[in-house]
Coordinates of C-alpha atoms and ligand atoms in Angstrom, one line a residue:
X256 CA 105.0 70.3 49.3
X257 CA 105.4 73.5 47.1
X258 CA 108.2 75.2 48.7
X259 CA 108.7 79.1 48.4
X260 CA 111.6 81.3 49.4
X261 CA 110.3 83.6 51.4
X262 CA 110.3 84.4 55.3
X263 CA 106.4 84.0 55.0
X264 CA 106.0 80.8 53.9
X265 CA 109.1 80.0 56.3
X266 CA 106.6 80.7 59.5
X267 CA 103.3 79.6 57.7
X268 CA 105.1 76.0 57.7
X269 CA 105.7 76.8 61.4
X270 CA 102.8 77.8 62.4
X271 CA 101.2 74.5 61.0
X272 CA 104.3 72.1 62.3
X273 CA 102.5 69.6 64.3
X274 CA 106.0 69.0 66.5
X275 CA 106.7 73.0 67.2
X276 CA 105.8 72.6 70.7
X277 CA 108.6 70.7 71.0
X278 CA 111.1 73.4 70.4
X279 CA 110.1 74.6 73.8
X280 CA 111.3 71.3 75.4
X281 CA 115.3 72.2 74.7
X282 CA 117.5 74.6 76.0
X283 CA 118.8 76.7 72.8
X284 CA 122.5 77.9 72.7
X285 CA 122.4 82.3 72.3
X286 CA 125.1 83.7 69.7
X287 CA 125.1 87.3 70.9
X288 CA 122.5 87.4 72.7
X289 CA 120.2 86.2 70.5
X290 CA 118.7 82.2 69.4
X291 CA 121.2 80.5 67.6
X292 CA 120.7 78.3 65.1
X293 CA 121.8 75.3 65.7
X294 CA 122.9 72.9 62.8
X295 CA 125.0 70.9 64.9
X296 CA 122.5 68.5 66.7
X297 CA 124.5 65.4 65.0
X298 CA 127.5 66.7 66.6
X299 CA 126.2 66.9 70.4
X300 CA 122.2 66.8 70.5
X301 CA 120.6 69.7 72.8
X302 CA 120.0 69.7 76.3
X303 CA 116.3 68.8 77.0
X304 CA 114.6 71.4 79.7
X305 CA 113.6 68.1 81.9
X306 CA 117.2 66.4 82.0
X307 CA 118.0 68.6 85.1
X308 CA 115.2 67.3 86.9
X309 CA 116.1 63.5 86.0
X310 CA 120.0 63.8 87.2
X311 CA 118.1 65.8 90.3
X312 CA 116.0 62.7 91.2
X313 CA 119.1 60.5 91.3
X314 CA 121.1 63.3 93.2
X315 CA 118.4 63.5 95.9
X316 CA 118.2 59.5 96.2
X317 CA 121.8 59.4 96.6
X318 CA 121.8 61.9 98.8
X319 CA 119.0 60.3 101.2
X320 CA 120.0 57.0 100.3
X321 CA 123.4 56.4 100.0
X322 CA 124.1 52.7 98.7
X323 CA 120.3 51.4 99.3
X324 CA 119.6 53.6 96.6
X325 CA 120.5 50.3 94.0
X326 CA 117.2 48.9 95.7
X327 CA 114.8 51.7 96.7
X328 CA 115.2 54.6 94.9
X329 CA 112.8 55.8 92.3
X330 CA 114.6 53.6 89.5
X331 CA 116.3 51.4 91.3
X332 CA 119.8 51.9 90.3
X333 CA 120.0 47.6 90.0
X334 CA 118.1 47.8 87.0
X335 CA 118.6 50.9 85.5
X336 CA 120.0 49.2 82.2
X337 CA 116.3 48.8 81.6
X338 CA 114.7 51.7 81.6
X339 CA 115.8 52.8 78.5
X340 CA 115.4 49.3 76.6
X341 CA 111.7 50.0 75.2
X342 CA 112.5 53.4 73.9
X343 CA 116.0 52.3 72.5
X344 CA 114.5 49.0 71.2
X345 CA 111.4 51.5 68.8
X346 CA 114.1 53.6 67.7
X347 CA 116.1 51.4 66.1
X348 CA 113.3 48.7 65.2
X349 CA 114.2 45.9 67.6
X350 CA 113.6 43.9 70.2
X351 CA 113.9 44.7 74.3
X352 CA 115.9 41.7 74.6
X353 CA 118.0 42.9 71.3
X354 CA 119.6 46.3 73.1
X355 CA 121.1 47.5 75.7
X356 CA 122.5 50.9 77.0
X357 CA 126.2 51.1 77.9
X358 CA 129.4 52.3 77.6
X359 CA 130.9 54.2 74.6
X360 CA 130.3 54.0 71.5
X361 CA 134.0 53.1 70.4
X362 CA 134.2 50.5 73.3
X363 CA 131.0 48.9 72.1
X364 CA 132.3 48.5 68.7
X365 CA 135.2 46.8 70.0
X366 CA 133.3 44.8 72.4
X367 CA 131.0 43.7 69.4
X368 CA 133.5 42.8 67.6
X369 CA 135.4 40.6 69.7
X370 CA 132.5 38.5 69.3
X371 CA 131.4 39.3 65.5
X372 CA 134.8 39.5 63.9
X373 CA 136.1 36.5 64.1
X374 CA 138.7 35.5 61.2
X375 CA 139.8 32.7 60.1
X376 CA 142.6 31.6 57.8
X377 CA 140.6 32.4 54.6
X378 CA 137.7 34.3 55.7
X379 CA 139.4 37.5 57.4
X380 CA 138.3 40.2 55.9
X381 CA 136.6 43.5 57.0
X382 CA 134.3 45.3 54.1
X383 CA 133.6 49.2 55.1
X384 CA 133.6 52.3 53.8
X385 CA 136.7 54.9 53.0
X386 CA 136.9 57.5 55.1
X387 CA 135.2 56.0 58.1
X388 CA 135.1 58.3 61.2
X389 CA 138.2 58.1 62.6
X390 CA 137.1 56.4 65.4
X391 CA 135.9 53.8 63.7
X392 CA 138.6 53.1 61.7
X393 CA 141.4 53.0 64.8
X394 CA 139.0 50.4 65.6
X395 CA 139.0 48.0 62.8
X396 CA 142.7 48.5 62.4
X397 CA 143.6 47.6 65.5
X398 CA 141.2 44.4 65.8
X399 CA 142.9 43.2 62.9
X400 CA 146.1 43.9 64.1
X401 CA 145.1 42.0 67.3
X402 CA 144.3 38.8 65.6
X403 CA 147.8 38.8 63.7
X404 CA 146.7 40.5 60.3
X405 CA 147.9 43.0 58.4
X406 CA 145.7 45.9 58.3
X407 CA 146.4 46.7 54.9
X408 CA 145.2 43.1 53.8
X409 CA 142.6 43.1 56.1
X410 CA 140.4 45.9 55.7
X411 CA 138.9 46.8 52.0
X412 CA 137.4 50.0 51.4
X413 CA 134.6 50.8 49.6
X414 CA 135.6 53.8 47.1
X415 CA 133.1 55.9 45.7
X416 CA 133.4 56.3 41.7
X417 CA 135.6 58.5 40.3
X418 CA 134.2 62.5 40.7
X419 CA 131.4 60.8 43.1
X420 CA 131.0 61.7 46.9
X421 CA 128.8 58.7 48.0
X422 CA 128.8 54.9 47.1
X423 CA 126.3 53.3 45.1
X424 CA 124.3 50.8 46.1
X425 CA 125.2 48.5 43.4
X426 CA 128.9 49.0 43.9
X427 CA 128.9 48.0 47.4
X428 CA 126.9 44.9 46.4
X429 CA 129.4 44.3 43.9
X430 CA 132.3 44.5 46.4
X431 CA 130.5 41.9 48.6
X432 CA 130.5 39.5 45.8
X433 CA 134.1 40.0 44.5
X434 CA 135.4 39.0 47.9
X435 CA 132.6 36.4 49.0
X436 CA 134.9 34.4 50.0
X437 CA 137.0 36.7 52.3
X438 CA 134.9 39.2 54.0
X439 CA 134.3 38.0 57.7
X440 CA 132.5 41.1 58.6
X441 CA 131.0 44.0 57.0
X442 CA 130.8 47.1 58.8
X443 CA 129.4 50.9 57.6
X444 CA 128.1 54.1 59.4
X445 CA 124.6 53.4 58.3
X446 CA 124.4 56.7 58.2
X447 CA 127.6 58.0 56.6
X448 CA 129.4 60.4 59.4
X449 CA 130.9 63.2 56.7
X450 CA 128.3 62.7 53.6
X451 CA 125.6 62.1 55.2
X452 CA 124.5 59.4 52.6
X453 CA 121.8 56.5 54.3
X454 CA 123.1 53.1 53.2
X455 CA 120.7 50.6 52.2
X456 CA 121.3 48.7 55.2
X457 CA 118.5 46.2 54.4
X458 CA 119.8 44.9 50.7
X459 CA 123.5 45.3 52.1
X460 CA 122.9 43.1 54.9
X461 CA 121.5 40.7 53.1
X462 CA 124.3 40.4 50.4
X463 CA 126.7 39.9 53.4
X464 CA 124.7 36.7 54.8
X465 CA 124.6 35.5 51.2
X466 CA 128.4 36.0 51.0
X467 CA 128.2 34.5 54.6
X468 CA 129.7 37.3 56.4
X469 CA 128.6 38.9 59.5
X470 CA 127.1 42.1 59.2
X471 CA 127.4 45.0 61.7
X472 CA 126.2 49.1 61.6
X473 CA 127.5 51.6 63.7
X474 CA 124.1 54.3 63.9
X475 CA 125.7 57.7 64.9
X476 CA 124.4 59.5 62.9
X477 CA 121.3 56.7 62.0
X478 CA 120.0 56.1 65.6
X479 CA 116.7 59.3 66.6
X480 CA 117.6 60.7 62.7
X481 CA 115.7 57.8 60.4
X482 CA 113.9 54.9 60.7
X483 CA 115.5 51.7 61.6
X484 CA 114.4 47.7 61.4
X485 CA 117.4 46.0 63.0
X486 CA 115.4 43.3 63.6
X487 CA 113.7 42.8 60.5
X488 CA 116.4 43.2 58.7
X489 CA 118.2 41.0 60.5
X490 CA 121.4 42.8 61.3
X491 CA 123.5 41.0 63.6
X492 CA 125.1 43.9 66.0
X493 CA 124.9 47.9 65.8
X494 CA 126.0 50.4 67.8
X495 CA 125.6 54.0 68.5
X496 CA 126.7 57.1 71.2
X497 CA 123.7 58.9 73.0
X498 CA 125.2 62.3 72.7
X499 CA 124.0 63.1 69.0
X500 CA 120.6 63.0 68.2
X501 CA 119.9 61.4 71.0
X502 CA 120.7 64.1 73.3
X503 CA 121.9 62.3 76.0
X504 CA 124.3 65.0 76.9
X505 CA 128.3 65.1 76.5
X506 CA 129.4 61.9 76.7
X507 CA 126.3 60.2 77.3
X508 CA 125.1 57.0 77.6
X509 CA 125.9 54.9 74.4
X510 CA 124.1 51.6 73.6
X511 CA 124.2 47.9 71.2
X512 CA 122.0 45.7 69.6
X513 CA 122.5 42.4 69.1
X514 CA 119.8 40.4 67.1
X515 CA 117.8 37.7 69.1
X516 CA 119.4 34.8 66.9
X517 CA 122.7 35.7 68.8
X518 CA 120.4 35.7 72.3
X519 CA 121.1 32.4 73.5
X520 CA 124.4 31.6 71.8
X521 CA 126.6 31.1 74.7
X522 CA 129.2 29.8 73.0
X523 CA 130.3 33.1 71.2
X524 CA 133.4 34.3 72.5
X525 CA 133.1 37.8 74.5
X526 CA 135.0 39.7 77.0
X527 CA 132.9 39.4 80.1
X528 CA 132.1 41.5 83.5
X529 CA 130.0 41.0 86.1
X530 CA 126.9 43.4 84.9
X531 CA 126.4 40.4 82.2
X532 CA 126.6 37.7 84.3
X533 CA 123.4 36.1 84.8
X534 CA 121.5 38.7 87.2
X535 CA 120.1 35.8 89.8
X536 CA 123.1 35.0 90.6
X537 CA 125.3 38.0 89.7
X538 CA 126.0 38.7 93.6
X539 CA 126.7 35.6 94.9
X540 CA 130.6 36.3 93.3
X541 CA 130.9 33.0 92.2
X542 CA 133.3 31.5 89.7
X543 CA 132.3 31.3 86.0
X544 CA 130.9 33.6 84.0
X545 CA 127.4 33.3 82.6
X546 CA 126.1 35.4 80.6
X547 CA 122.8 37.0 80.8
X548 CA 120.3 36.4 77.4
X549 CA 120.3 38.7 74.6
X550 CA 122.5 42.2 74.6
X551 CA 122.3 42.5 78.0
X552 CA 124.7 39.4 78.4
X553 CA 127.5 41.9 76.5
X554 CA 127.1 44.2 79.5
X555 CA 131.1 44.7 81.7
X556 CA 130.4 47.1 84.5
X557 CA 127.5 48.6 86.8
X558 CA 125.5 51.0 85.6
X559 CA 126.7 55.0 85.2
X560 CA 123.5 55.9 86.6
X561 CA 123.8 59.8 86.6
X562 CA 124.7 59.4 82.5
X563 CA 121.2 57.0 82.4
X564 CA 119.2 59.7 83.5
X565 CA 120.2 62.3 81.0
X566 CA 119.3 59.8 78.5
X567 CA 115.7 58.6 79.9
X568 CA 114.7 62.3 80.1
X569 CA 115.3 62.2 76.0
X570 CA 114.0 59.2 75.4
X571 CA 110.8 60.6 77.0
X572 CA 110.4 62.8 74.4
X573 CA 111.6 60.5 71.6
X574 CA 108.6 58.2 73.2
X575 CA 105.9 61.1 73.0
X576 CA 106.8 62.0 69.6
X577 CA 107.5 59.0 67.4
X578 CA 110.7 58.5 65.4
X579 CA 108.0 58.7 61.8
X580 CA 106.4 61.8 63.1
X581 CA 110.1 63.0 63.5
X582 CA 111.3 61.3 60.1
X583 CA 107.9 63.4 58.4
X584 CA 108.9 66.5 59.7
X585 CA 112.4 66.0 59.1
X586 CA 111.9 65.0 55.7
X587 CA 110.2 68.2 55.2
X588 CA 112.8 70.5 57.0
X589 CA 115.9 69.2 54.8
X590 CA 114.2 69.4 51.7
X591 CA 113.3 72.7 52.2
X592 CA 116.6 73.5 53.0
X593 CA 118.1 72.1 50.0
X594 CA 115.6 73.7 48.2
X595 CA 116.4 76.8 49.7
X596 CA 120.3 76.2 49.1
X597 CA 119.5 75.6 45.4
X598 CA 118.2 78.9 44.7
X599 CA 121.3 80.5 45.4
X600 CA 122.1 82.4 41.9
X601 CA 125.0 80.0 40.4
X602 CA 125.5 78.2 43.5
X603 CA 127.3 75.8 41.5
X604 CA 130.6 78.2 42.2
X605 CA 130.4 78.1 45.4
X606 CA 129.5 74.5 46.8
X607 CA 128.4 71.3 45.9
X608 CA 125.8 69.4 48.2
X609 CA 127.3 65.9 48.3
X610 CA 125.2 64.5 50.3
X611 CA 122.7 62.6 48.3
X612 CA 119.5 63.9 46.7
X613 CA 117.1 61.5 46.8
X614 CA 116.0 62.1 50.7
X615 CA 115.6 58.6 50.9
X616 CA 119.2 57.9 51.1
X617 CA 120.0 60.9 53.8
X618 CA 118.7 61.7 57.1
X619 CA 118.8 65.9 58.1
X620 CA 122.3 66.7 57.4
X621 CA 123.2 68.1 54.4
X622 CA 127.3 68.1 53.6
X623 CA 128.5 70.9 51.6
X624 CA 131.4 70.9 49.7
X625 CA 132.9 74.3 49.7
X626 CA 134.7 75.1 46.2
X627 CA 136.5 78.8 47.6
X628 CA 136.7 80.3 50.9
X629 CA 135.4 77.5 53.2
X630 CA 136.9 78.2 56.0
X631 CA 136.6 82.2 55.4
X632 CA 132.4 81.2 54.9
X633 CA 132.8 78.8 57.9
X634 CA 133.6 81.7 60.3
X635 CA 130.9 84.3 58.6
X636 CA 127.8 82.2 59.6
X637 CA 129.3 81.9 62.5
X638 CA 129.2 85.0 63.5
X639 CA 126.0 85.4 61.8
X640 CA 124.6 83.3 64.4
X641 CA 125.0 80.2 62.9
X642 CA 126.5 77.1 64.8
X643 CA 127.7 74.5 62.4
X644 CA 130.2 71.9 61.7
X645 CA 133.4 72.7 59.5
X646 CA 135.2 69.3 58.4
X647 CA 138.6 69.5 57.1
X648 CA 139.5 70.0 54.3
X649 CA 136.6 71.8 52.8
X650 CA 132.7 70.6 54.2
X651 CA 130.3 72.2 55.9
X652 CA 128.2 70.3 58.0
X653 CA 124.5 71.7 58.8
X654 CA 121.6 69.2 59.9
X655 CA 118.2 70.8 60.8
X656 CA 117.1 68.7 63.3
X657 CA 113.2 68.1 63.2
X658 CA 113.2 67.9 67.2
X659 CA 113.9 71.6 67.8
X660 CA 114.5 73.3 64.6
X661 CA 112.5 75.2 62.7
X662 CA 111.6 76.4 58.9
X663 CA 112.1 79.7 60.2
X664 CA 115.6 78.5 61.2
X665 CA 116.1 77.3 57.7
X666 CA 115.3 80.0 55.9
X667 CA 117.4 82.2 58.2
X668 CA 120.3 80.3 57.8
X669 CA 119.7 80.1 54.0
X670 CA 120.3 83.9 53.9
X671 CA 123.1 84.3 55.7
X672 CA 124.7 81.6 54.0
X673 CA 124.2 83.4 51.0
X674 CA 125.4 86.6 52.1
X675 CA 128.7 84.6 53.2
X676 CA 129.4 83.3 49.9
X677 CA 128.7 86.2 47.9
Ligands
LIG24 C1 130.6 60.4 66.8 C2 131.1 59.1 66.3 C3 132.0 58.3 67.1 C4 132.5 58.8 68.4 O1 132.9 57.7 69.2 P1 132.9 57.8 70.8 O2 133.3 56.5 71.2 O3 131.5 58.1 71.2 O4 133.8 58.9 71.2 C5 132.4 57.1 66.5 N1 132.0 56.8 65.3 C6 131.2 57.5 64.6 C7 130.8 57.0 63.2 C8 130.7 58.7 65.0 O5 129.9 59.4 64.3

């Protein structure tokens, strides 16, 4: 598409934007009494108009039904894990069987890796990225502090080139094969938290089961922002939080995938509960845990019900729309903005875009790297109308998302952005 800078061309894409109707379907934040725009969507997703009728549903069958609501409500609460498995299971290109909603993000990744990171004498190592979100990074220090290892000899870092902001494809590949040997698991954002790059999780996985390393993605920021083929690809775990573009609401329901070659392996060490114990037996309280088949088998505790139907009322929509049509549109909207960004008279000065350029290596955020006045730039579109992310030390964070944002939000944000720098 021929992009132009101009407020007119901003509605004309509008007005022809197959998914505008769907702006309608979220609640949108006011700054000053008037429509924010709202870059933040990979930070907490926006409240979709029909979630309040979904928590209302499980309300009123509490409310009439008290505990026989786990059998005869709408959705019974029993099985409420798997309402949300076919939507989950499209969006991140897997199986039913391969995913399951649950918990936290942070206590999935540890509960994945109790069973996926599994070192030995010689083969201990964990491959990610530097700078992983924090989270993330408590995560695999503490794991390898819980098997006896020094986290400073256990974890290696992928670095990005000198006077580069994201890793090269090649170098990460290269990393792999220097410590074939080593690495027990690789794990990355698959879609990188603070640049925003899109790893190539397909040709990455695949050099980790050629080193003969487990290979693991945490989607964030990957998981209703781009395509994913889990399956195909053959990834053996993921895991993501429902709160981003998901829109699950704070705190929301978070979710794994485990690939169906793990399904039936029983053997695989895991910390158990009873909501993975095999469900035909599950209330007969008997000794011995056996795990269900597939993700579901990874599950600890009953199901947060109230959290599940936040989640089902986006995933309705994520269902109607299609994560491509989203992808298209998205594609589209982040382009434009960069484009729009790049028109800025010797924008050079003033920030660098580190996220990467060739769109198929990002999703909709775009990182920018502030070179004076961050902060001071930070607070001026924010009182422009603007609701961001600042990252310390210097980034700004903005991701048009395609669900509810618009070119007209682009463009507006374009110019107040450049009235903040100049
Ligand atoms: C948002 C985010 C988290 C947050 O973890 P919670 O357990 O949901 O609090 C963790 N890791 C990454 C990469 C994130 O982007």
């Amino acid at each position: 598409m021929k992009f132009e800078n101009s407020l007119a061309f901003a509605k004309t894409s509008d007005r022809q934007d197959p998914l505008k109707s769907y702006q309608s379907k979220f609640h949108i934040p006011k700054v000053n009494g008037k429509r924010a725009i709202y870059f933040t969507g990979n930070s907490l997703g926006l409240q979709p108009k029909s979630t309040k009728k979904f928590i209302q549903e499980e309300l009123n069958d509490w409310s009439s039904l008290g505990v026989e609501g786990h059998f005869h409500s709408k959705r019974p609460w029993l099985h409420y894990h798997q309402f949300s498995k076919k939507s989950l299971a499209k969006l991140v290109g897997a199986k039913p069987i391969e995913v399951v909603a649950m918990n936290q993000l942070t206590v999935n990744l540890h509960l994945m890796m109790a069973s996926f990171y599994r070192p030995t004498k010689t083969r201990f190592k964990i491959l990610t990225e530097a700078g992983a979100f924090p989270s993330d990074q408590y995560a695999f220090e503490s794991q390898t502090k819980f098997h006896g290892l020094n986290p400073d000899d256990a974890i290696i870092e992928l670095i990005p080139r000198e006077g580069e902001f994201i890793l090269r494809t090649e170098d990460i590949l290269q990393k792999i094969e220097e410590n074939k040997n080593e690495i027990a698991l690789i794990i990355l954002g698959a879609v990188q938290y603070y640049s925003g790059q899109f790893f190539d999780v397909k040709k990455i996985t695949k050099a980790g089961h050629d080193a003969g390393a487990m290979v693991g993605f945490d989607l964030a920021h990957a998981i209703g922002n781009v395509p994913l083929q889990l399956h195909k690809d053959e990834i053996d775990f993921a895991v993501w939080c429902g709160y981003k573009y998901l829109n699950s609401g704070p705190g929301g329901m978070a979710g794994v995938f485990v690939h169906e070659k793990h399904a039936h392996n029983f053997d695989l060490p895991r910390f158990a509960g009873w909501w993975g114990h095999n469900v035909k037996e599950r209330f007969e309280m008997k000794k011995g845990f056996k795990p269900m088949v597939g993700a579901d088998g990874w599950q600890l505790s009953n199901f947060p019900v109230l959290s599940g139907a936040a989640q089902l009322a986006s995933l309705q929509i994520f269902d109607e729309v299609g994560i491509n049509a989203l992808r298209k549109k998205s594609l589209l909207l982040t382009d434009y903005l960069e484009f729009l960004l790049k028109s800025i008279e010797s924008f050079e000065n003033y920030f660098q875009i580190i996220t990467p350029s060739n769109a198929k290596a990002r999703g909709c955020q775009l990182s920018l790297l502030m070179k004076k006045n961050g902060k001071k730039v930070f607070d001026r579109i924010t009182k422009g109308g603007v609701i961001a992310d600042w990252r310390e030390p210097d980034v700004i964070r903005v991701a048009p998302v395609p669900l509810y944002n618009s070119f007209e939000d682009v463009f507006r944000f374009s110019e107040i952005f450049r009235n903040a720098i100049q």
